[in-house]
Each structure stands twice: as C-alpha cells, then as structure tokens.
XYZ file of C-alpha atoms in Angstrom:
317
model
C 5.812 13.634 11.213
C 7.901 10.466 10.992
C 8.668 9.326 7.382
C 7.603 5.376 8.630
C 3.831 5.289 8.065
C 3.304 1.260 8.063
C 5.964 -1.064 9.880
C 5.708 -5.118 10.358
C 7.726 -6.595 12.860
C 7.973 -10.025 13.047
C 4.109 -10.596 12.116
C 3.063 -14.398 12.633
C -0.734 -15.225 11.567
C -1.944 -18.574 12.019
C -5.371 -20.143 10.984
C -7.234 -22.814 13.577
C -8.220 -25.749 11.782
C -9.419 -29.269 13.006
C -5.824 -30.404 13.512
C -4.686 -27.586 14.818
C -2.966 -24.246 13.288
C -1.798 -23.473 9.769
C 1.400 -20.881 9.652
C 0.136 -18.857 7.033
C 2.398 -15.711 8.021
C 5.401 -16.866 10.076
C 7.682 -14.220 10.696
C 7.285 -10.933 8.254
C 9.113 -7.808 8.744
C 8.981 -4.742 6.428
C 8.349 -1.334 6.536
C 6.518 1.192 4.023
C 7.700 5.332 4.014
C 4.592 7.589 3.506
C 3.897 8.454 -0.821
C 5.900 5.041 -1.212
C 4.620 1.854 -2.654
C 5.751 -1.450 -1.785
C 4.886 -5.081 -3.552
C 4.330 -8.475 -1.872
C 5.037 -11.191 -4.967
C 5.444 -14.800 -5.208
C 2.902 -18.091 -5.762
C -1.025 -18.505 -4.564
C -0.797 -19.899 -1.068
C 2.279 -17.638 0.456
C 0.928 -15.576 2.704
C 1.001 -12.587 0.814
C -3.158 -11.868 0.909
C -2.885 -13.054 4.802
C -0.613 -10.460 5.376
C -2.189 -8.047 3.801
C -5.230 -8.600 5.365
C -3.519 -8.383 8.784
C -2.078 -4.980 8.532
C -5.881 -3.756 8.937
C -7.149 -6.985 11.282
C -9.629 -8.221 8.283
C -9.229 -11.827 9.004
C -11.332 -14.895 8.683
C -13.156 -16.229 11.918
C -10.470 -18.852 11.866
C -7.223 -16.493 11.619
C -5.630 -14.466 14.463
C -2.253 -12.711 14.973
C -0.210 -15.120 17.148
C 2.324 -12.640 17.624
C 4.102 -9.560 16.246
C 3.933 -5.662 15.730
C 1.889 -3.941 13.390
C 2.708 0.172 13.516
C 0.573 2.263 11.468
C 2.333 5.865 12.130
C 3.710 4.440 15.189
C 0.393 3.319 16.629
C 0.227 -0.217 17.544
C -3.066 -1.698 15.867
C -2.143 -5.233 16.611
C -4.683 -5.174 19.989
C -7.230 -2.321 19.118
C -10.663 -3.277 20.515
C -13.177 -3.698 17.206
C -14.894 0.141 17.528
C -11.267 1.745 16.921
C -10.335 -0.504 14.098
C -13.524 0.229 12.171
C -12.982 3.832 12.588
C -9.361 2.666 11.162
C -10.209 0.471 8.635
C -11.172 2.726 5.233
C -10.017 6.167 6.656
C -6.854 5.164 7.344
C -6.146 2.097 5.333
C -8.531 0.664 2.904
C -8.317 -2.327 0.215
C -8.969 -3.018 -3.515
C -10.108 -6.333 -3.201
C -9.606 -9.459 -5.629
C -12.402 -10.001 -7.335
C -14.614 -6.796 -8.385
C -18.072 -8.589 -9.262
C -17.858 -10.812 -5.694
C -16.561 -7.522 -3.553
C -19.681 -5.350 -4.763
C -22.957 -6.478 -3.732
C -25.476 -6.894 -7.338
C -28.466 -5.742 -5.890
C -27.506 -2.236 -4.619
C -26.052 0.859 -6.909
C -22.557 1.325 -6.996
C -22.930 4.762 -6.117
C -24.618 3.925 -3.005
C -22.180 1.471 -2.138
C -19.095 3.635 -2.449
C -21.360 6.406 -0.656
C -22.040 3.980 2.083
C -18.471 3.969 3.262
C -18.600 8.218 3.590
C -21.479 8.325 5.404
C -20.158 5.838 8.380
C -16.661 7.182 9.082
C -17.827 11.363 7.904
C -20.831 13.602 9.337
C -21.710 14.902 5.500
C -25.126 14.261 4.047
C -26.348 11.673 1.767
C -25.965 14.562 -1.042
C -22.639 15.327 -0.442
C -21.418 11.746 -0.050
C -23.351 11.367 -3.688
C -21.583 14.996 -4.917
C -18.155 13.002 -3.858
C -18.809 9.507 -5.500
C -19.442 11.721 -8.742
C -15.805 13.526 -8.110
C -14.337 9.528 -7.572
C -16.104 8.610 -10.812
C -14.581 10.945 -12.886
C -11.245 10.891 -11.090
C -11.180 6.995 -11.775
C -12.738 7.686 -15.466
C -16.409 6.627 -14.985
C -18.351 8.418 -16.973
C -20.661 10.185 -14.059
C -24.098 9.147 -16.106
C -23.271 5.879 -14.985
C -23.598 6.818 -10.774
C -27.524 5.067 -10.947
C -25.654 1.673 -12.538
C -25.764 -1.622 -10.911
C -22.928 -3.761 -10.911
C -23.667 -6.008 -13.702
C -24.098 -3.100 -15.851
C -20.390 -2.521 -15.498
C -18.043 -3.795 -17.813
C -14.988 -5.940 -15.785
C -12.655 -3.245 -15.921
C -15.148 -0.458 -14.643
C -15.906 -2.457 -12.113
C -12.393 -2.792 -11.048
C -12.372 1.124 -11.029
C -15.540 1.247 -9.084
C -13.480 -0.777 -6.478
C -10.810 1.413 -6.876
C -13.468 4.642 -6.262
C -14.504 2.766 -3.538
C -11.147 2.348 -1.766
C -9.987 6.186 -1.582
C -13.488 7.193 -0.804
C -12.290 8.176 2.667
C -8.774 9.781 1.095
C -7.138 7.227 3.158
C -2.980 7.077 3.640
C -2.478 3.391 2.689
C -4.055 1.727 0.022
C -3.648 -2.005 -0.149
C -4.168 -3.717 -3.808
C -5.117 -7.251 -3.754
C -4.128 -8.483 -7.180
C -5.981 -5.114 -9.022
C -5.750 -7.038 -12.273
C -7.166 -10.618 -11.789
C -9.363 -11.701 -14.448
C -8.604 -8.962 -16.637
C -8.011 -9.112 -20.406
C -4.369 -7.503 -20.970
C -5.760 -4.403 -22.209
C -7.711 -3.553 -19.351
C -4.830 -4.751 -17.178
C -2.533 -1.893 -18.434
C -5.352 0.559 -18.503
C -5.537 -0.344 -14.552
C -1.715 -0.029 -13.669
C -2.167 3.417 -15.668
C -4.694 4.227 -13.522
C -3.071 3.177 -10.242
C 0.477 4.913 -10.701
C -1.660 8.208 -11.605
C -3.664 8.187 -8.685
C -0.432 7.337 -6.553
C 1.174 10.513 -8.578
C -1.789 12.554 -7.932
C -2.750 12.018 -4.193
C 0.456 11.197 -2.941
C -0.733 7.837 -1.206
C 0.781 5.300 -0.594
C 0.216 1.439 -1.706
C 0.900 -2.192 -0.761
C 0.477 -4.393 -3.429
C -0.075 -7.533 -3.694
C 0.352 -9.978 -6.804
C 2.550 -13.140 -8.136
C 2.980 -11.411 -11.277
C 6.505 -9.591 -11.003
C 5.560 -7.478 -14.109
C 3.226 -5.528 -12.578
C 5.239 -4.802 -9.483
C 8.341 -3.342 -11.402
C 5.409 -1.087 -13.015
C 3.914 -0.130 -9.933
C 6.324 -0.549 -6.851
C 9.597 1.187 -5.358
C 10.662 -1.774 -2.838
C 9.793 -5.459 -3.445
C 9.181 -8.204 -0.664
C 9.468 -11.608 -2.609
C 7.379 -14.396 -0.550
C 7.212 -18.252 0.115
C 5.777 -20.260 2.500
C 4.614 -17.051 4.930
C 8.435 -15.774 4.650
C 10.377 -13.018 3.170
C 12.857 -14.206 1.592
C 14.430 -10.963 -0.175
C 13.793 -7.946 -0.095
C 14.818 -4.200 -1.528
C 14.436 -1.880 -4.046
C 12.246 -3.230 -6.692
C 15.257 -2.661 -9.876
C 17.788 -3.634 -7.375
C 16.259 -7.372 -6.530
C 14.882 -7.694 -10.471
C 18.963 -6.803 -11.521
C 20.747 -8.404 -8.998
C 18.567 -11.772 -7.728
C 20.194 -13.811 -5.066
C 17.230 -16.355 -3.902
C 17.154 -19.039 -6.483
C 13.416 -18.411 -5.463
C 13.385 -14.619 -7.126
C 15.255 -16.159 -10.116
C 12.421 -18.700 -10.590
C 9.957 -16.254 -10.421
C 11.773 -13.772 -13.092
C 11.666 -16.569 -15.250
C 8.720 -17.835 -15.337
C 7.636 -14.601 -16.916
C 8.810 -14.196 -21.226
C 10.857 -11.425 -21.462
C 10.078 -9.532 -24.940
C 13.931 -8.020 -25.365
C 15.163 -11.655 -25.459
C 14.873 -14.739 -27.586
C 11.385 -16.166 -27.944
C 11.720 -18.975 -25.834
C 9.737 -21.162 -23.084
C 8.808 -20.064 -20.331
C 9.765 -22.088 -16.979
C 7.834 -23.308 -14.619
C 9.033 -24.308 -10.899
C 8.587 -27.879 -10.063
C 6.837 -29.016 -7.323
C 4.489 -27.376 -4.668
C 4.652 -25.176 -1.655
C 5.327 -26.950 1.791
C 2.684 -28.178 4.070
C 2.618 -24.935 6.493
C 0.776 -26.637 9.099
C 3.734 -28.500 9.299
C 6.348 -26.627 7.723
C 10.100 -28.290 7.275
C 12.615 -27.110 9.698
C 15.099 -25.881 7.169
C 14.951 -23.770 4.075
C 11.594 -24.149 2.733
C 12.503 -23.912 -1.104
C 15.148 -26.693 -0.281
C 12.950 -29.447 -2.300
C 12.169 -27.300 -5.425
C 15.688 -25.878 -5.679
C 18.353 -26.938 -7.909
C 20.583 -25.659 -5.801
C 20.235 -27.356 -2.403
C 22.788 -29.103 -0.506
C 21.324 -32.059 1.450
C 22.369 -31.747 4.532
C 22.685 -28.054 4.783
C 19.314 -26.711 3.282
C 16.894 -29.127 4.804
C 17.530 -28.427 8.390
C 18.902 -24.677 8.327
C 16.801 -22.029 7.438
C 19.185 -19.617 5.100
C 19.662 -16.229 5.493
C 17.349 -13.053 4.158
C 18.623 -10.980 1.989
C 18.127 -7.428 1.625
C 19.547 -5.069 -0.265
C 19.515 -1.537 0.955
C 21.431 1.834 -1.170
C 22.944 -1.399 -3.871
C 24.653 -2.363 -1.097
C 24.075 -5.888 0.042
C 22.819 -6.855 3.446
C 21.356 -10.263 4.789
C 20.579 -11.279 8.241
C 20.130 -14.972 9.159
C-alpha cells in the first residue's frame, strides 16, 4: 500500500456570484502520508475551510472545482458521480465540523444521529449501530447514560465530542477538523486537543486540521501549510516552519499569539485586510500588509513558496 493516502495538486475552487467568480482556492498543493496529521493555518477568509471541504466535494451550491487533482489513495475523486462520493464521504473521509450545536440537529438524539451515519454506509442493525455509538461514547468520554440525550442537554464541550463520535463512526482513514475548538472556554479547548492526539495515537488515523490558531497546530500536527488569500505560502514540518519562518506572513502569525517563556508584552496584530479574491492583485498578495515589500517587485510578481523538507530548505516559484 502506498504511504500517500491524500494528495492536492494544484486544487483551484471558485464560488459563482452575481459578478462572476470568487478564487477562494487558487492553486493548493500538498500531500498527507497515512497515521500523519497535517494543519491548514492562517486568517478567516483564506481558503483553508474551502479546501477542506473540497478534498471530500462538500461544497456550497455556488462552489465547484475549476481545476486540479484530488487523490485519495491514488483514486481521483475530483469527477466521481454523487452515489460514489456518498459511499466516500464518512467511510473514507469524514469531518468535525465548526460549530457543534448548528452541526447536530436539536430535535433528534445524539445517539440516533451518530447511529444514522452506520446504518447508511454498513448492513448492521439498528442495535448494533446503538451497541457501537455506546463504544464511541465511552471512547470519546461520554458517560454512556447519556446515549437517550438531546443536544441541548450537552454541555459545549460534550457536544464537541459527540461531533467527534460522530466523525469516526465509520472508522474512516482521514479525519478532517474544522476548527475542533471554536467557542470553547480554554479548559475545554485543551481537554479537546487531549482528546484528539489520543484518538490519533490510538486508531492510527490520520487528520487535516484546520484552524488560524498556530498553537493548536504545533499541539496537534506533524507538517504545517500556512495560508493567505487561497495560497500556500510555506509549508513543512510543523517545528521546522515555527523555528525557522521565512514568509513575513508566518512571522505575523507567530506573533500575534503571547508567548508565555518570554516577556509579557503586546501582542501584534497585522494591519490591514485580505485582498479582494474576486479580483485578486497580480503580484504577491501580502505585498500591502508587509513591511517588507519592495514596490515594484512585490506588487506585480508573485514570490516564491517555500518549503522546507529534512531542515533542508526548498522553494519553488
């Protein structure tokens, strides 16, 4: 079996809107081994859910993959007609969605929603799907007196394991994490990561993640893809690109976080906003929030990617 299970080549998702297309995802590459976890960072509005959601085809009416690869153990499920992909979608690749209280429906059991998603893609009975949502309560640490429970009988951070339960009800290979820890107090945050790098540990899966909070992805993740305006714009092993930052981007990001083995000090923000990507600017797309840009240079050449790969320094342009 070939080490690659998910691989994104050149991935470009746009969004149809009156005045024509937003390029949400404009040119993505990276690649994730099986039992490896990789995390997409960087601002609201990058791409980084829009890619995610690509990988398994979940887009809005208004989204489509204008071009691009998307391999899933060599299997290309950029064109699968819909009847494959939902046989895909959850048993192969499944998400934790943002958002527990808006991804579970507040009129139906949890149990019977996490059940729900056995019974379609496995021939088992409505017992045994309910005999396995008791095993994925206690292996998420539900107590399993809570199976009859509704969702707004759950606290936020059960919830967010019920979501969790819910995702590796089918034991799938990828699990995709769609900012696990929104909303939650910081307690319940690092109760969560806990959770997720035990599960990892335990069933050998592996994970894309997706946040803008870098923390979390030097807790959770081996490689790092750093994102702005629907590009990568580094790229490696997660202690690698946190030591060693080369796109002024990165650096911004790093230090907009405080860093408790260092002089209490302000945080800093980045000035500025994300380019238009309906109309993106022809040259490097951090050129107007960067203190580094040379006019004439930056605004009409896109810079290089770079990647580093074994601490040894690679970039492509």
């Amino acid at each position: 079996m070939s080490e690659r299970l998910l691989e994104v080549k050149d991935l470009r998702t746009y969004f149809k809107i009156t005045a024509g297309e937003v390029k949400a995802v404009d040119g993505v590459s990276f690649f994730l081994n099986h039992s490896e976890s990789i995390g997409l960072v960087g601002e609201s509005g990058c791409g980084k859910t829009t890619t995610a959601l690509s990988t398994i085809r979940l887009l809005p009416d208004n989204g489509y993959i204008h071009s691009g690869q998307i391999l899933f153990e060599g299997r290309d499920i950029t064109n699968l007609p819909e009847k494959e992909l939902r046989d895909f979608r959850w048993a192969q690749a499944s998400m934790i969605f943002q958002g527990a209280m808006n991804a579970l429906n507040p009129v139906q059991k949890v149990s019977s929603q996490i059940a729900e998603a056995i019974l379609l893609h496995e021939r088992v009975s409505r017992n045994e799907a309910m005999d396995r949502v008791k095993n994925l309560f206690e292996l998420v640490g539900i107590d399993v007196k809570r199976v009859n429970a509704y969702p707004h009988e759950f606290s936020g951070g059960m919830r967010q394991r019920a979501i969790i339960a819910m995702a590796l009800a089918c034991n799938p290979k990828l699990v995709i994490g769609d900012e696990p820890t929104t909303a939650l107090d910081v307690m319940v945050q690092a109760q969560i990561i806990d959770l997720i790098n035990n599960l990892r540990s335990k069933l050998n899966m592996s994970m894309l993640m997706i946040t803008h909070d870098l923390s979390i992805i030097t807790e959770t993740c081996d490689r790092i893809a750093v994102m702005y305006a629907g590009k990568i714009v580094e790229y490696g092993k997660t202690d690698v690109v946190v030591r060693k930052t080369l796109h002024p981007y990165t650096d911004k990001l790093i230090h907009a976080f405080p860093n408790i083995y260092q002089p209490r000090v302000m945080v800093e923000s980045i000035p500025g906003d994300p380019p238009d990507l309906f109309n993106p600017p022809p040259g490097c797309r951090f050129s107007e929030r960067c203190e580094h840009a040379v006019k004439g240079l930056c605004d009409c050449r896109s810079p290089h990617l770079w990647i580093w790969a074994a601490n040894t320094l690679l970039h492509v342009i």
